[in-house]
Amino acid sequence: MKKTLHILYYTIISILIPLPCLSVSPQKGNILFIDEFNENSIIPDSSIWKLCTYGNHTWGQHFKNVEGYENVKVENGVLKLKVSKDKNSYKNGGIRTTSGFPYNTRLEVKAKLTKLVKGGFPAIWQMPMDAPQWPRGGEIDLMEWVQGTPNDIYQTVHTYFINGDNGSAGATNPNRPTNFDITQYHVYAADRTEEAIIFYIDGKETWRYPNQHLPEEKMQYPFCQYKYDIILNFSLGGDLNGNPTWPGKINDDDLPGEMWIDWVKVSSL
């Protein structure tokens, strides 16, 4: 019921706030950070990126079986994150930045999947650094994909106002594309401003989550209180602690699969 009410509420918000299709130049603003993965090393720059690590949650559980950079490599100017199975162990691929970025910035990432992987959970997202327990500091998901809706991608925010102590659904773009091909390169982007989180696909605005300027204890808009890092990962779902996960059952015949990232950029607005 809580999830249904949140979806209804943010659908109403989206109707009240028109979403024009804006063509946004990739060169807008001053570039604060860019990585085109053109280094000679097969390992991403360790001064910028570090490996994602194990956690007892959907996206992190299969990092437990990964040794070093075996599922992460840079090749021909592309960062390649792999999901695989080795004997009886599933393995993820993922990296995140060592530092965070301030608000009034735009994150853009050009990426694609090489194939659809049932049970796969690719994501491009941001988390606050040095924030209280999730979701009090917020979370911004520029792109998530799951097999249950293979022609959609999800753009979502999480806050304490939305999720409370135990919720997980977040507020998601109610007007998602219905014939989306994630195996083609797309540019996923989000502006983090004082007034809204604004999402884009290929330079066109898709959805925005507004700052309602509620009392601070509501934790409705924590997105200007912390620096946010960048997380790029291709994970696998399956079961977690004996329960099914949102990405669904893993099909071993689809493995291995990869998410390719051409470039990552942060610009000031």
GROMACS .gro file of C-alpha atoms in nm:
model
  269
    1MET     CA    1   0.000   0.000   0.000
    2LYS     CA    2   0.283   0.243   0.091
    3LYS     CA    3   0.452   0.180  -0.245
    4THR     CA    4   0.123   0.233  -0.434
    5LEU     CA    5   0.060   0.564  -0.256
    6HIS     CA    6   0.411   0.689  -0.335
    7ILE     CA    7   0.377   0.600  -0.704
    8LEU     CA    8   0.035   0.772  -0.720
    9TYR     CA    9   0.172   1.080  -0.542
   10TYR     CA   10   0.468   1.121  -0.775
   11THR     CA   11   0.254   1.056  -1.082
   12ILE     CA   12   0.036   1.352  -0.969
   13ILE     CA   13   0.350   1.563  -0.912
   14SER     CA   14   0.466   1.482  -1.264
   15ILE     CA   15   0.130   1.593  -1.408
   16LEU     CA   16   0.144   1.921  -1.214
   17ILE     CA   17   0.501   1.990  -1.327
   18PRO     CA   18   0.523   1.963  -1.709
   19LEU     CA   19   0.830   1.787  -1.841
   20PRO     CA   20   0.946   1.951  -2.164
   21CYS     CA   21   1.171   1.752  -2.395
   22LEU     CA   22   1.483   1.966  -2.375
   23SER     CA   23   1.780   1.915  -2.603
   24VAL     CA   24   2.082   1.953  -2.378
   25SER     CA   25   2.430   2.005  -2.518
   26PRO     CA   26   2.684   1.761  -2.368
   27GLN     CA   27   2.924   2.056  -2.343
   28LYS     CA   28   2.696   2.265  -2.119
   29GLY     CA   29   2.864   2.396  -1.805
   30ASN     CA   30   3.223   2.367  -1.689
   31ILE     CA   31   3.364   2.016  -1.675
   32LEU     CA   32   3.471   1.924  -1.322
   33PHE     CA   33   3.560   1.563  -1.401
   34ILE     CA   34   3.581   1.344  -1.709
   35ASP     CA   35   3.711   0.993  -1.770
   36GLU     CA   36   3.712   0.861  -2.126
   37PHE     CA   37   3.899   0.544  -2.027
   38ASN     CA   38   4.179   0.604  -2.274
   39GLU     CA   39   4.461   0.504  -2.041
   40ASN     CA   40   4.705   0.233  -2.146
   41SER     CA   41   4.642   0.027  -1.833
   42ILE     CA   42   4.364  -0.233  -1.831
   43ILE     CA   43   4.280  -0.121  -1.478
   44PRO     CA   44   4.080   0.203  -1.422
   45ASP     CA   45   4.280   0.489  -1.270
   46SER     CA   46   4.310   0.393  -0.901
   47SER     CA   47   4.341   0.758  -0.799
   48ILE     CA   48   3.985   0.808  -0.927
   49TRP     CA   49   3.815   0.469  -0.898
   50LYS     CA   50   3.803   0.183  -0.649
   51LEU     CA   51   3.638  -0.158  -0.670
   52CYS     CA   52   3.287  -0.217  -0.541
   53THR     CA   53   3.287  -0.456  -0.248
   54TYR     CA   54   3.064  -0.720  -0.092
   55GLY     CA   55   2.749  -0.629   0.096
   56ASN     CA   56   2.456  -0.838   0.213
   57HIS     CA   57   2.214  -0.674  -0.029
   58THR     CA   58   2.088  -0.738  -0.382
   59TRP     CA   59   2.348  -0.549  -0.581
   60GLY     CA   60   2.645  -0.634  -0.360
   61GLN     CA   61   2.612  -0.999  -0.263
   62HIS     CA   62   2.808  -1.150  -0.554
   63PHE     CA   63   3.111  -0.923  -0.509
   64LYS     CA   64   3.198  -1.168  -0.233
   65ASN     CA   65   3.330  -1.411  -0.494
   66VAL     CA   66   3.535  -1.162  -0.699
   67GLU     CA   67   3.913  -1.143  -0.677
   68GLY     CA   68   4.059  -0.805  -0.767
   69TYR     CA   69   3.987  -0.671  -1.114
   70GLU     CA   70   3.888  -1.001  -1.276
   71ASN     CA   71   3.546  -0.863  -1.380
   72VAL     CA   72   3.660  -0.505  -1.448
   73LYS     CA   73   3.885  -0.396  -1.734
   74VAL     CA   74   3.960  -0.106  -1.967
   75GLU     CA   75   3.995  -0.201  -2.331
   76ASN     CA   76   3.996   0.007  -2.651
   77GLY     CA   77   3.877   0.318  -2.470
   78VAL     CA   78   3.587   0.143  -2.298
   79LEU     CA   79   3.533   0.038  -1.937
   80LYS     CA   80   3.392  -0.315  -1.936
   81LEU     CA   81   3.208  -0.451  -1.630
   82LYS     CA   82   3.131  -0.822  -1.643
   83VAL     CA   83   2.887  -1.060  -1.476
   84SER     CA   84   2.987  -1.424  -1.485
   85LYS     CA   85   2.974  -1.765  -1.323
   86ASP     CA   86   3.286  -1.955  -1.221
   87LYS     CA   87   3.208  -2.310  -1.115
   88ASN     CA   88   2.930  -2.253  -0.860
   89SER     CA   89   3.004  -1.888  -0.786
   90TYR     CA   90   2.835  -1.585  -0.943
   91LYS     CA   91   3.048  -1.274  -0.987
   92ASN     CA   92   2.972  -0.903  -1.034
   93GLY     CA   93   3.177  -0.622  -1.185
   94GLY     CA   94   3.174  -0.269  -1.048
   95ILE     CA   95   3.369   0.043  -0.953
   96ARG     CA   96   3.295   0.368  -0.771
   97THR     CA   97   3.475   0.700  -0.738
   98THR     CA   98   3.709   0.761  -0.448
   99SER     CA   99   3.578   1.119  -0.410
  100GLY     CA  100   3.240   1.287  -0.423
  101PHE     CA  101   3.097   1.582  -0.615
  102PRO     CA  102   2.898   1.885  -0.496
  103TYR     CA  103   2.542   1.982  -0.587
  104ASN     CA  104   2.457   2.209  -0.882
  105THR     CA  105   2.628   1.957  -1.106
  106ARG     CA  106   2.526   1.724  -1.387
  107LEU     CA  107   2.647   1.364  -1.411
  108GLU     CA  108   2.646   1.209  -1.759
  109VAL     CA  109   2.741   0.851  -1.847
  110LYS     CA  110   2.744   0.693  -2.193
  111ALA     CA  111   2.681   0.319  -2.158
  112LYS     CA  112   2.524   0.006  -2.302
  113LEU     CA  113   2.484  -0.365  -2.232
  114THR     CA  114   2.640  -0.611  -2.474
  115LYS     CA  115   2.339  -0.843  -2.427
  116LEU     CA  116   2.036  -0.892  -2.204
  117VAL     CA  117   2.116  -1.111  -1.904
  118LYS     CA  118   1.826  -1.263  -1.715
  119GLY     CA  119   1.889  -1.196  -1.349
  120GLY     CA  120   2.124  -0.913  -1.437
  121PHE     CA  121   2.114  -0.585  -1.245
  122PRO     CA  122   2.316  -0.311  -1.423
  123ALA     CA  123   2.310   0.031  -1.260
  124ILE     CA  124   2.454   0.382  -1.290
  125TRP     CA  125   2.395   0.572  -0.968
  126GLN     CA  126   2.512   0.805  -0.694
  127MET     CA  127   2.532   0.779  -0.316
  128PRO     CA  128   2.608   1.044  -0.052
  129MET     CA  129   2.942   1.030   0.120
  130ASP     CA  130   2.961   1.045   0.502
  131ALA     CA  131   2.581   1.043   0.529
  132PRO     CA  132   2.366   0.885   0.803
  133GLN     CA  133   2.218   0.539   0.760
  134TRP     CA  134   2.042   0.482   0.427
  135PRO     CA  135   1.817   0.636   0.302
  136ARG     CA  136   1.858   0.949   0.516
  137GLY     CA  137   2.123   1.094   0.287
  138GLY     CA  138   1.935   1.007  -0.033
  139GLU     CA  139   2.022   0.801  -0.341
  140ILE     CA  140   2.004   0.887  -0.713
  141ASP     CA  141   1.970   0.609  -0.972
  142LEU     CA  142   2.035   0.731  -1.326
  143MET     CA  143   1.976   0.388  -1.478
  144GLU     CA  144   1.867   0.047  -1.355
  145TRP     CA  145   1.746  -0.248  -1.561
  146VAL     CA  146   1.579  -0.577  -1.463
  147GLN     CA  147   1.444  -0.870  -1.664
  148GLY     CA  148   1.087  -0.824  -1.542
  149THR     CA  149   1.058  -0.511  -1.759
  150PRO     CA  150   1.314  -0.572  -2.036
  151ASN     CA  151   1.206  -0.275  -2.250
  152ASP     CA  152   1.219  -0.024  -1.963
  153ILE     CA  153   1.492   0.142  -1.763
  154TYR     CA  154   1.436   0.292  -1.420
  155GLN     CA  155   1.538   0.638  -1.300
  156THR     CA  156   1.474   0.663  -0.927
  157VAL     CA  157   1.542   0.859  -0.611
  158HIS     CA  158   1.537   0.729  -0.255
  159THR     CA  159   1.493   0.945   0.055
  160TYR     CA  160   1.374   0.889   0.408
  161PHE     CA  161   1.058   1.085   0.317
  162ILE     CA  162   0.980   0.824   0.050
  163ASN     CA  163   1.118   0.503   0.197
  164GLY     CA  164   1.096   0.546   0.573
  165ASP     CA  165   1.296   0.296   0.777
  166ASN     CA  166   1.209  -0.017   0.580
  167GLY     CA  167   1.085   0.076   0.232
  168SER     CA  168   1.283   0.005  -0.084
  169ALA     CA  169   1.064   0.112  -0.377
  170GLY     CA  170   1.172   0.476  -0.408
  171ALA     CA  171   1.010   0.732  -0.638
  172THR     CA  172   1.052   0.634  -1.002
  173ASN     CA  173   0.987   0.803  -1.335
  174PRO     CA  174   0.618   0.721  -1.404
  175ASN     CA  175   0.661   0.785  -1.778
  176ARG     CA  176   0.938   0.540  -1.853
  177PRO     CA  177   1.014   0.445  -2.214
  178THR     CA  178   0.823   0.134  -2.326
  179ASN     CA  179   1.042   0.024  -2.617
  180PHE     CA  180   1.391   0.092  -2.486
  181ASP     CA  181   1.695  -0.091  -2.622
  182ILE     CA  182   1.956  -0.101  -2.349
  183THR     CA  183   2.199  -0.285  -2.582
  184GLN     CA  184   2.252   0.042  -2.773
  185TYR     CA  185   2.464   0.326  -2.640
  186HIS     CA  186   2.266   0.592  -2.452
  187VAL     CA  187   2.371   0.891  -2.243
  188TYR     CA  188   2.212   0.877  -1.897
  189ALA     CA  189   2.224   1.200  -1.697
  190ALA     CA  190   2.097   1.369  -1.383
  191ASP     CA  191   2.118   1.726  -1.255
  192ARG     CA  192   2.142   1.765  -0.879
  193THR     CA  193   2.028   2.118  -0.797
  194GLU     CA  194   1.880   2.301  -0.501
  195GLU     CA  195   1.532   2.280  -0.655
  196ALA     CA  196   1.511   1.937  -0.820
  197ILE     CA  197   1.680   1.619  -0.935
  198ILE     CA  198   1.631   1.629  -1.312
  199PHE     CA  199   1.683   1.314  -1.521
  200TYR     CA  200   1.774   1.287  -1.889
  201ILE     CA  201   1.821   1.021  -2.155
  202ASP     CA  202   2.017   1.119  -2.465
  203GLY     CA  203   1.985   1.488  -2.379
  204LYS     CA  204   1.606   1.492  -2.330
  205GLU     CA  205   1.450   1.550  -1.992
  206THR     CA  206   1.254   1.245  -1.875
  207TRP     CA  207   1.149   1.325  -1.518
  208ARG     CA  208   1.217   1.545  -1.218
  209TYR     CA  209   1.191   1.503  -0.844
  210PRO     CA  210   1.121   1.846  -0.687
  211ASN     CA  211   1.240   1.996  -0.362
  212GLN     CA  212   0.922   2.061  -0.161
  213HIS     CA  213   1.113   2.265   0.099
  214LEU     CA  214   0.966   2.066   0.386
  215PRO     CA  215   1.105   2.086   0.740
  216GLU     CA  216   1.448   1.923   0.762
  217GLU     CA  217   1.325   1.638   0.983
  218LYS     CA  218   1.109   1.516   0.691
  219MET     CA  219   1.429   1.437   0.498
  220GLN     CA  220   1.244   1.492   0.170
  221TYR     CA  221   1.536   1.654  -0.011
  222PRO     CA  222   1.879   1.572   0.136
  223PHE     CA  223   2.058   1.604  -0.197
  224CYS     CA  224   2.246   1.925  -0.120
  225GLN     CA  225   2.377   1.822   0.219
  226TYR     CA  226   2.650   1.582   0.104
  227LYS     CA  227   2.892   1.520  -0.178
  228TYR     CA  228   2.783   1.228  -0.396
  229ASP     CA  229   3.008   0.965  -0.551
  230ILE     CA  230   2.953   0.776  -0.878
  231ILE     CA  231   2.886   0.402  -0.888
  232LEU     CA  232   2.901   0.192  -1.205
  233ASN     CA  233   2.816  -0.175  -1.163
  234PHE     CA  234   2.680  -0.478  -1.340
  235SER     CA  235   2.552  -0.715  -1.074
  236LEU     CA  236   2.349  -1.034  -1.057
  237GLY     CA  237   2.034  -1.092  -0.854
  238GLY     CA  238   1.902  -1.441  -0.785
  239ASP     CA  239   1.813  -1.520  -0.424
  240LEU     CA  240   1.934  -1.327  -0.119
  241ASN     CA  241   1.911  -1.485   0.225
  242GLY     CA  242   1.669  -1.740   0.083
  243ASN     CA  243   1.437  -1.482  -0.076
  244PRO     CA  244   1.398  -1.379  -0.443
  245THR     CA  245   1.536  -1.039  -0.545
  246TRP     CA  246   1.401  -0.772  -0.780
  247PRO     CA  247   1.638  -0.864  -1.069
  248GLY     CA  248   1.494  -1.216  -1.062
  249LYS     CA  249   1.627  -1.562  -1.129
  250ILE     CA  250   1.966  -1.586  -1.299
  251ASN     CA  251   1.985  -1.769  -1.632
  252ASP     CA  252   2.332  -1.925  -1.651
  253ASP     CA  253   2.302  -1.958  -2.030
  254ASP     CA  254   2.309  -1.577  -2.059
  255LEU     CA  255   2.646  -1.553  -1.885
  256PRO     CA  256   2.889  -1.392  -1.921
  257GLY     CA  257   2.755  -1.046  -2.006
  258GLU     CA  258   2.903  -0.699  -1.993
  259MET     CA  259   2.811  -0.335  -1.946
  260TRP     CA  260   3.033  -0.102  -2.147
  261ILE     CA  261   3.093   0.258  -2.039
  262ASP     CA  262   3.237   0.488  -2.305
  263TRP     CA  263   3.280   0.792  -2.080
  264VAL     CA  264   3.177   0.954  -1.751
  265LYS     CA  265   3.152   1.330  -1.699
  266VAL     CA  266   3.055   1.573  -1.424
  267SER     CA  267   2.986   1.937  -1.515
  268SER     CA  268   2.889   2.242  -1.308
  269LEU     CA  269   2.551   2.398  -1.387
   0.00000   0.00000   0.00000
